[in-house]
mmCIF file of C-alpha atoms in Angstrom:
data_model
loop_
_atom_site.group_PDB
_atom_site.id
_atom_site.type_symbol
_atom_site.label_atom_id
_atom_site.label_comp_id
_atom_site.label_asym_id
_atom_site.label_seq_id
_atom_site.Cartn_x
_atom_site.Cartn_y
_atom_site.Cartn_z
ATOM 1 C CA MET A 1370 -144.412 36.474 -11.514
ATOM 2 C CA SER A 1371 -143.225 38.784 -8.794
ATOM 3 C CA GLY A 1372 -141.112 35.954 -7.354
ATOM 4 C CA GLU A 1373 -138.782 35.694 -10.338
ATOM 5 C CA PRO A 1374 -136.743 38.872 -9.823
ATOM 6 C CA ASP A 1375 -136.364 38.042 -6.120
ATOM 7 C CA ALA A 1376 -135.328 34.484 -6.898
ATOM 8 C CA LEU A 1377 -132.741 35.624 -9.430
ATOM 9 C CA ALA A 1378 -131.345 38.235 -7.045
ATOM 10 C CA VAL A 1379 -131.032 35.694 -4.227
ATOM 11 C CA VAL A 1380 -129.446 32.972 -6.324
ATOM 12 C CA ASN A 1381 -127.001 35.457 -7.866
ATOM 13 C CA GLN A 1382 -125.930 36.594 -4.399
ATOM 14 C CA LEU A 1383 -125.460 33.002 -3.263
ATOM 15 C CA ARG A 1384 -123.432 32.360 -6.416
ATOM 16 C CA ASP A 1385 -121.210 35.357 -5.647
ATOM 17 C CA LEU A 1386 -120.733 34.222 -2.045
ATOM 18 C CA ALA A 1387 -119.923 30.677 -3.182
ATOM 19 C CA ALA A 1388 -117.252 32.066 -5.526
ATOM 20 C CA ASP A 1389 -115.125 32.814 -2.448
ATOM 21 C CA PRO A 1390 -113.583 29.504 -1.242
ATOM 22 C CA MET A 1391 -113.821 30.629 2.372
ATOM 23 C CA ASN A 1392 -117.612 30.781 2.263
ATOM 24 C CA ARG A 1393 -118.264 27.366 0.779
ATOM 25 C CA ARG A 1394 -118.406 25.201 3.879
ATOM 26 C CA ALA A 1395 -120.660 27.629 5.722
ATOM 27 C CA ILE A 1396 -123.136 27.770 2.830
ATOM 28 C CA VAL A 1397 -123.400 23.985 2.685
ATOM 29 C CA GLN A 1398 -123.710 23.695 6.464
ATOM 30 C CA ASP A 1399 -126.500 26.267 6.566
ATOM 31 C CA GLN A 1400 -129.887 24.567 6.919
ATOM 32 C CA GLY A 1401 -131.594 26.615 4.222
ATOM 33 C CA CYS A 1402 -129.095 27.484 1.489
ATOM 34 C CA LEU A 1403 -128.285 24.090 -0.019
ATOM 35 C CA PRO A 1404 -131.935 22.896 -0.071
ATOM 36 C CA GLY A 1405 -132.847 26.265 -1.573
ATOM 37 C CA LEU A 1406 -130.302 25.905 -4.358
ATOM 38 C CA ILE A 1407 -131.756 22.479 -5.149
ATOM 39 C CA ILE A 1408 -135.196 24.062 -5.459
ATOM 40 C CA PHE A 1409 -133.756 26.701 -7.780
ATOM 41 C CA LEU A 1410 -132.612 23.902 -10.102
ATOM 42 C CA ASP A 1411 -136.272 23.344 -10.984
ATOM 43 C CA HIS A 1412 -137.111 27.021 -11.416
ATOM 44 C CA PRO A 1413 -138.923 28.030 -14.643
ATOM 45 C CA ASN A 1414 -136.468 30.873 -15.302
ATOM 46 C CA PRO A 1415 -133.407 29.373 -17.089
ATOM 47 C CA GLN A 1416 -131.193 32.187 -15.742
ATOM 48 C CA VAL A 1417 -132.060 31.159 -12.192
ATOM 49 C CA VAL A 1418 -131.253 27.519 -12.975
ATOM 50 C CA TYR A 1419 -127.903 28.363 -14.543
ATOM 51 C CA SER A 1420 -126.888 30.692 -11.711
ATOM 52 C CA ALA A 1421 -127.866 28.018 -9.167
ATOM 53 C CA LEU A 1422 -125.721 25.488 -11.024
ATOM 54 C CA LEU A 1423 -122.756 27.855 -10.922
ATOM 55 C CA ALA A 1424 -123.217 28.214 -7.163
ATOM 56 C CA VAL A 1425 -123.435 24.430 -6.729
ATOM 57 C CA ARG A 1426 -120.308 23.996 -8.879
ATOM 58 C CA TYR A 1427 -118.380 26.409 -6.674
ATOM 59 C CA LEU A 1428 -119.549 24.604 -3.522
ATOM 60 C CA ALA A 1429 -118.503 21.235 -4.948
ATOM 61 C CA GLU A 1430 -114.920 22.466 -5.320
ATOM 62 C CA CYS A 1431 -114.543 22.153 -1.558
ATOM 63 C CA ARG A 1432 -113.767 18.487 -0.906
ATOM 64 C CA GLN A 1433 -115.379 18.516 2.539
ATOM 65 C CA ASN A 1434 -118.697 19.559 0.982
ATOM 66 C CA LYS A 1435 -119.043 16.744 -1.519
ATOM 67 C CA GLU A 1436 -120.421 14.019 0.745
ATOM 68 C CA LYS A 1437 -123.122 16.255 2.214
ATOM 69 C CA MET A 1438 -124.016 17.655 -1.198
ATOM 70 C CA ARG A 1439 -124.247 14.190 -2.734
ATOM 71 C CA GLY A 1440 -126.503 13.019 0.098
ATOM 72 C CA GLU A 1441 -128.704 16.117 0.206
ATOM 73 C CA LEU A 1442 -132.305 15.219 -0.593
ATOM 74 C CA GLY A 1443 -133.057 15.926 -4.243
ATOM 75 C CA MET A 1444 -129.558 17.029 -5.291
ATOM 76 C CA MET A 1445 -128.608 14.201 -7.650
ATOM 77 C CA LEU A 1446 -132.158 13.789 -8.933
ATOM 78 C CA SER A 1447 -132.466 17.506 -9.700
ATOM 79 C CA LEU A 1448 -129.166 17.456 -11.590
ATOM 80 C CA GLN A 1449 -130.420 14.492 -13.619
ATOM 81 C CA ASN A 1450 -133.654 16.317 -14.372
ATOM 82 C CA VAL A 1451 -131.742 19.353 -15.654
ATOM 83 C CA MET A 1452 -129.647 17.104 -17.906
ATOM 84 C CA GLN A 1453 -132.654 15.211 -19.259
ATOM 85 C CA LYS A 1454 -135.055 18.100 -19.905
ATOM 86 C CA THR A 1455 -135.437 18.739 -23.615
ATOM 87 C CA THR A 1456 -135.869 22.464 -22.995
ATOM 88 C CA THR A 1457 -132.592 22.818 -21.073
ATOM 89 C CA PRO A 1458 -129.964 24.879 -22.981
ATOM 90 C CA GLY A 1459 -126.858 22.953 -24.002
ATOM 91 C CA GLU A 1460 -124.476 24.941 -21.808
ATOM 92 C CA THR A 1461 -126.707 24.363 -18.783
ATOM 93 C CA LYS A 1462 -126.822 20.614 -19.487
ATOM 94 C CA LEU A 1463 -123.040 20.460 -19.683
ATOM 95 C CA LEU A 1464 -122.636 22.269 -16.358
ATOM 96 C CA ALA A 1465 -125.184 20.002 -14.648
ATOM 97 C CA SER A 1466 -123.424 16.932 -16.059
ATOM 98 C CA GLU A 1467 -120.056 18.179 -14.834
ATOM 99 C CA ILE A 1468 -121.401 18.691 -11.306
ATOM 100 C CA TYR A 1469 -123.139 15.300 -11.310
ATOM 101 C CA GLU A 1470 -119.942 13.492 -12.318
ATOM 102 C CA LEU A 1471 -117.899 15.475 -9.798
ATOM 103 C CA LEU A 1472 -120.170 14.494 -6.921
ATOM 104 C CA GLN A 1473 -120.402 10.873 -8.073
ATOM 105 C CA ALA A 1474 -116.633 10.573 -8.392
ATOM 106 C CA SER A 1475 -116.069 11.958 -4.893
ATOM 107 C CA ASN A 1476 -117.020 8.567 -3.390
ATOM 108 C CA SER A 1477 -113.713 7.024 -4.420
ATOM 109 C CA GLU A 1478 -111.649 10.211 -4.284
ATOM 110 C CA ASP A 1479 -112.443 10.904 -0.641
ATOM 111 C CA ALA A 1480 -110.559 7.808 0.444
ATOM 112 C CA TYR A 1481 -107.297 8.929 -1.146
ATOM 113 C CA LYS A 1482 -107.150 12.713 -1.272
ATOM 114 C CA PRO A 1483 -105.533 14.614 1.620
ATOM 115 C CA LYS A 1484 -107.716 17.088 3.407
ATOM 116 C CA GLU A 1485 -107.784 20.629 2.064
ATOM 117 C CA PRO A 1486 -107.352 23.104 4.929
ATOM 118 C CA SER A 1487 -108.463 26.047 2.778
ATOM 119 C CA CYS A 1488 -112.127 25.030 3.049
ATOM 120 C CA ARG A 1489 -111.989 24.753 6.825
ATOM 121 C CA ARG A 1490 -111.131 28.340 7.556
ATOM 122 C CA LYS A 1491 -113.577 30.767 9.038
ATOM 123 C CA PRO A 1492 -116.213 31.820 6.491
ATOM 124 C CA GLN A 1493 -116.369 35.477 5.573
ATOM 125 C CA PHE A 1494 -120.001 36.284 4.986
ATOM 126 C CA PHE A 1495 -119.473 39.146 7.392
ATOM 127 C CA LEU A 1496 -116.452 41.300 6.749
ATOM 128 C CA GLY A 1497 -114.613 43.374 9.304
ATOM 129 C CA SER A 1498 -113.099 40.896 11.757
ATOM 130 C CA THR A 1499 -109.566 41.003 13.131
ATOM 131 C CA ASN A 1500 -107.550 40.067 10.049
ATOM 132 C CA LYS A 1501 -105.834 43.105 8.560
ATOM 133 C CA GLN A 1502 -103.912 41.424 5.753
ATOM 134 C CA ALA A 1503 -106.420 41.261 2.936
ATOM 135 C CA LYS A 1504 -109.751 42.499 1.638
ATOM 136 C CA THR A 1505 -112.083 41.661 -1.214
ATOM 137 C CA VAL A 1506 -113.002 44.033 -4.041
ATOM 138 C CA ILE A 1507 -115.597 43.332 -6.730
ATOM 139 C CA LEU A 1508 -115.236 45.048 -10.099
ATOM 140 C CA HIS A 1509 -117.716 45.372 -12.926
ATOM 141 C CA ILE A 1510 -115.596 45.540 -16.086
ATOM 142 C CA ASP A 1511 -117.043 47.078 -19.240
ATOM 143 C CA GLY A 1512 -115.492 45.372 -22.257
ATOM 144 C CA LEU A 1513 -114.899 42.007 -20.549
ATOM 145 C CA ASP A 1514 -116.530 40.223 -23.464
ATOM 146 C CA ASP A 1515 -114.401 37.226 -24.386
ATOM 147 C CA SER A 1516 -111.376 35.115 -23.483
ATOM 148 C CA SER A 1517 -108.901 37.501 -25.109
ATOM 149 C CA ARG A 1518 -110.175 40.400 -23.006
ATOM 150 C CA ARG A 1519 -110.038 38.168 -19.955
ATOM 151 C CA SER A 1520 -106.384 37.404 -20.698
ATOM 152 C CA LEU A 1521 -105.640 41.137 -20.975
ATOM 153 C CA CYS A 1522 -107.350 41.694 -17.651
ATOM 154 C CA GLU A 1523 -105.377 38.873 -16.023
ATOM 155 C CA GLU A 1524 -102.097 40.318 -17.284
ATOM 156 C CA ALA A 1525 -102.971 43.762 -15.947
ATOM 157 C CA LEU A 1526 -103.933 42.436 -12.506
ATOM 158 C CA LEU A 1527 -100.910 40.168 -12.205
ATOM 159 C CA LYS A 1528 -98.639 43.184 -12.636
ATOM 160 C CA ILE A 1529 -99.966 44.764 -9.449
ATOM 161 C CA ARG A 1530 -98.010 44.011 -6.322
ATOM 162 C CA GLY A 1531 -100.551 43.186 -3.642
ATOM 163 C CA VAL A 1532 -103.080 41.255 -5.701
ATOM 164 C CA ILE A 1533 -103.584 37.889 -4.001
ATOM 165 C CA SER A 1534 -106.105 36.137 -6.217
ATOM 166 C CA PHE A 1535 -109.008 36.820 -8.533
ATOM 167 C CA THR A 1536 -112.033 35.033 -9.984
ATOM 168 C CA PHE A 1537 -113.898 36.022 -13.138
ATOM 169 C CA GLN A 1538 -117.650 35.865 -13.655
ATOM 170 C CA MET A 1539 -117.766 36.356 -17.399
ATOM 171 C CA ALA A 1540 -121.554 36.164 -17.691
ATOM 172 C CA VAL A 1541 -121.961 39.337 -15.637
ATOM 173 C CA LYS A 1542 -118.609 40.941 -16.566
ATOM 174 C CA ARG A 1543 -117.312 40.890 -13.009
ATOM 175 C CA CYS A 1544 -114.079 40.064 -11.265
ATOM 176 C CA ILE A 1545 -113.797 39.225 -7.553
ATOM 177 C CA ILE A 1546 -110.325 40.209 -6.369
ATOM 178 C CA ARG A 1547 -108.543 39.566 -3.069
ATOM 179 C CA ILE A 1548 -105.913 42.201 -2.386
ATOM 180 C CA ARG A 1549 -103.652 43.405 0.405
ATOM 181 C CA SER A 1550 -105.459 45.706 2.785
ATOM 182 C CA ASP A 1551 -103.077 48.573 1.999
ATOM 183 C CA LEU A 1552 -103.757 48.395 -1.764
ATOM 184 C CA LYS A 1553 -106.362 50.874 -2.986
ATOM 185 C CA ALA A 1554 -109.187 49.689 -5.195
ATOM 186 C CA GLU A 1555 -108.441 52.625 -7.491
ATOM 187 C CA ALA A 1556 -105.150 50.922 -8.393
ATOM 188 C CA LEU A 1557 -107.147 48.037 -9.834
ATOM 189 C CA GLY A 1558 -109.231 50.473 -11.867
ATOM 190 C CA SER A 1559 -106.087 52.109 -13.243
ATOM 191 C CA ALA A 1560 -104.653 48.721 -14.196
ATOM 192 C CA ILE A 1561 -107.802 47.736 -16.077
ATOM 193 C CA ALA A 1562 -107.939 51.136 -17.795
ATOM 194 C CA SER A 1563 -104.347 50.636 -18.946
ATOM 195 C CA THR A 1564 -105.577 47.932 -21.326
ATOM 196 C CA GLU A 1565 -107.288 50.757 -23.281
ATOM 197 C CA VAL A 1566 -110.161 48.423 -24.196
ATOM 198 C CA MET A 1567 -111.752 47.891 -20.787
ATOM 199 C CA LYS A 1568 -112.992 50.087 -17.978
ATOM 200 C CA ALA A 1569 -113.643 48.996 -14.384
ATOM 201 C CA GLN A 1570 -116.138 50.215 -11.812
ATOM 202 C CA GLN A 1571 -116.379 49.089 -8.208
ATOM 203 C CA VAL A 1572 -119.428 47.171 -6.981
ATOM 204 C CA VAL A 1573 -120.427 48.049 -3.422
ATOM 205 C CA ARG A 1574 -123.542 47.599 -1.339
ATOM 206 C CA GLY A 1575 -125.424 50.723 -0.347
ATOM 207 C CA GLU A 1576 -127.134 51.474 2.947
ATOM 208 C CA ASP A 1577 -130.423 50.182 1.542
ATOM 209 C CA GLY A 1578 -128.817 46.821 0.768
ATOM 210 C CA ASN A 1579 -128.837 47.265 -3.000
ATOM 211 C CA GLU A 1580 -125.754 47.042 -5.170
ATOM 212 C CA VAL A 1581 -124.223 50.333 -6.261
ATOM 213 C CA ILE A 1582 -121.764 50.759 -9.142
ATOM 214 C CA ILE A 1583 -119.131 53.395 -8.367
ATOM 215 C CA PRO A 1584 -116.872 54.631 -11.185
ATOM 216 C CA PHE A 1585 -113.225 55.266 -10.474
ATOM 217 C CA PRO A 1586 -111.884 58.818 -10.927
ATOM 218 C CA GLU A 1587 -110.695 59.473 -14.456
ATOM 219 C CA ASP A 1588 -108.635 62.577 -13.786
ATOM 220 C CA GLY A 1589 -105.596 61.255 -11.956
ATOM 221 C CA SER A 1590 -103.960 57.862 -12.108
ATOM 222 C CA VAL A 1591 -103.138 56.003 -8.899
ATOM 223 C CA ALA A 1592 -99.529 55.004 -8.318
ATOM 224 C CA VAL A 1593 -99.304 51.219 -8.651
ATOM 225 C CA GLU A 1594 -96.440 49.162 -7.276
ATOM 226 C CA GLN A 1595 -95.772 46.542 -9.926
ATOM 227 C CA ASN A 1596 -94.453 43.014 -9.590
ATOM 228 C CA VAL A 1597 -91.091 42.408 -11.159
ATOM 229 C CA ASN A 1598 -91.744 38.715 -11.709
ATOM 230 C CA LEU A 1599 -94.647 37.048 -9.934
ATOM 231 C CA PRO A 1600 -97.633 38.462 -8.032
ATOM 232 C CA ASP A 1601 -97.209 39.021 -4.320
ATOM 233 C CA TYR A 1602 -99.273 36.129 -2.981
ATOM 234 C CA LEU A 1603 -100.209 36.069 0.673
ATOM 235 C CA PRO A 1604 -101.291 33.126 2.829
ATOM 236 C CA GLU A 1605 -104.936 32.258 2.299
ATOM 237 C CA GLU A 1606 -106.554 33.700 5.389
ATOM 238 C CA GLU A 1607 -109.668 35.616 6.254
ATOM 239 C CA SER A 1608 -110.621 38.356 3.874
ATOM 240 C CA PRO A 1609 -112.086 41.407 5.608
ATOM 241 C CA SER A 1610 -112.388 44.710 3.802
ATOM 242 C CA GLN A 1611 -110.569 47.738 5.083
ATOM 243 C CA GLU A 1612 -113.720 49.714 4.284
ATOM 244 C CA PRO A 1613 -116.507 47.601 5.840
ATOM 245 C CA ASP A 1614 -119.153 50.245 5.205
ATOM 246 C CA LYS A 1615 -118.643 49.770 1.462
ATOM 247 C CA ALA A 1616 -118.013 46.037 1.403
ATOM 248 C CA VAL A 1617 -120.173 44.166 -1.063
ATOM 249 C CA THR A 1618 -120.807 41.541 1.605
ATOM 250 C CA SER A 1619 -122.943 42.705 4.508
ATOM 251 C CA VAL A 1620 -121.095 43.730 7.637
ATOM 252 C CA GLY A 1621 -122.218 42.058 10.819
ATOM 253 C CA THR A 1622 -121.259 40.674 14.194
ATOM 254 C CA GLY A 1623 -122.324 37.665 16.155
ATOM 255 C CA GLN A 1624 -124.907 39.868 17.837
ATOM 256 C CA ASP A 1625 -126.682 41.427 14.907
ATOM 257 C CA GLY A 1626 -127.645 38.079 13.455
ATOM 258 C CA ALA A 1627 -127.374 36.262 10.213
ATOM 259 C CA GLY A 1628 -127.090 39.299 7.962
ATOM 260 C CA TRP A 1629 -127.458 38.636 4.281
ATOM 261 C CA LEU A 1630 -127.081 34.850 4.580
ATOM 262 C CA GLY A 1631 -129.967 34.773 7.042
ATOM 263 C CA THR A 1632 -132.053 36.893 4.713
ATOM 264 C CA ALA A 1633 -131.331 34.492 1.873
ATOM 265 C CA ALA A 1634 -132.175 31.481 4.020
ATOM 266 C CA ASN A 1635 -135.456 33.073 5.095
ATOM 267 C CA PHE A 1636 -136.322 33.806 1.479
ATOM 268 C CA LEU A 1637 -135.537 30.234 0.505
ATOM 269 C CA SER A 1638 -137.627 28.787 3.310
ATOM 270 C CA ARG A 1639 -140.616 30.826 2.094
ATOM 271 C CA SER A 1640 -140.080 29.957 -1.556
ATOM 272 C CA PHE A 1641 -140.687 26.240 -1.976
ATOM 273 C CA TYR A 1642 -143.356 27.114 -4.521
ATOM 274 C CA TRP A 1643 -143.256 29.866 -7.138
#
């Protein structure tokens, strides 16, 4: 029983890491993460199973991952089991079916599709390397309840000059945003607040490794440079944070080891049975 909260925390973190396209190849190449996600597909907690499926779906979006994922021991069988279980929720079955068909179809697609360089770039599990162009900010957005609110949020973010890209995680009311390094996170909070129906808080990782929710100041608004037409997209490169001590992804170097990914892999290697 004590394993369930740990399992959910680990699979949610892997899901969040997999949401960033630059992490996807490294996760699949890691010796412990992909087998661990397959094990999570048979977990008794349906939240763990669904979160693991979301992570697998993100990983499958990288074309270079598909062959290894399809051939990984237990992957296709576990997806079939999720689809065939009578106790599996409908939404979970649909997601498993989508992933299964995506991996099956990749056999023929691989022969014709050009290679996607975006998945080959250096993974950013550890923020704070030499790139100074962009950083990643994670927001928890109160009021992000449905597609209409999501559209409002998209419109607000697209007006900000310096927003590169963003990904929503509606189930947990979060948005992962890549922005120019000179753009303050508070500007994102002001943009969300301007909708008058949503309020954003920044998700950071504290010194003890746990997530911390930090509210943005309510007194003064931050000056936001707005796009006249389209958002100011930058080349897809590495994504270090300008404030590595508050980055939601653990800061590390080649010397101090595997950081959070290593911790996750160690947990997975110890958790073949719950």
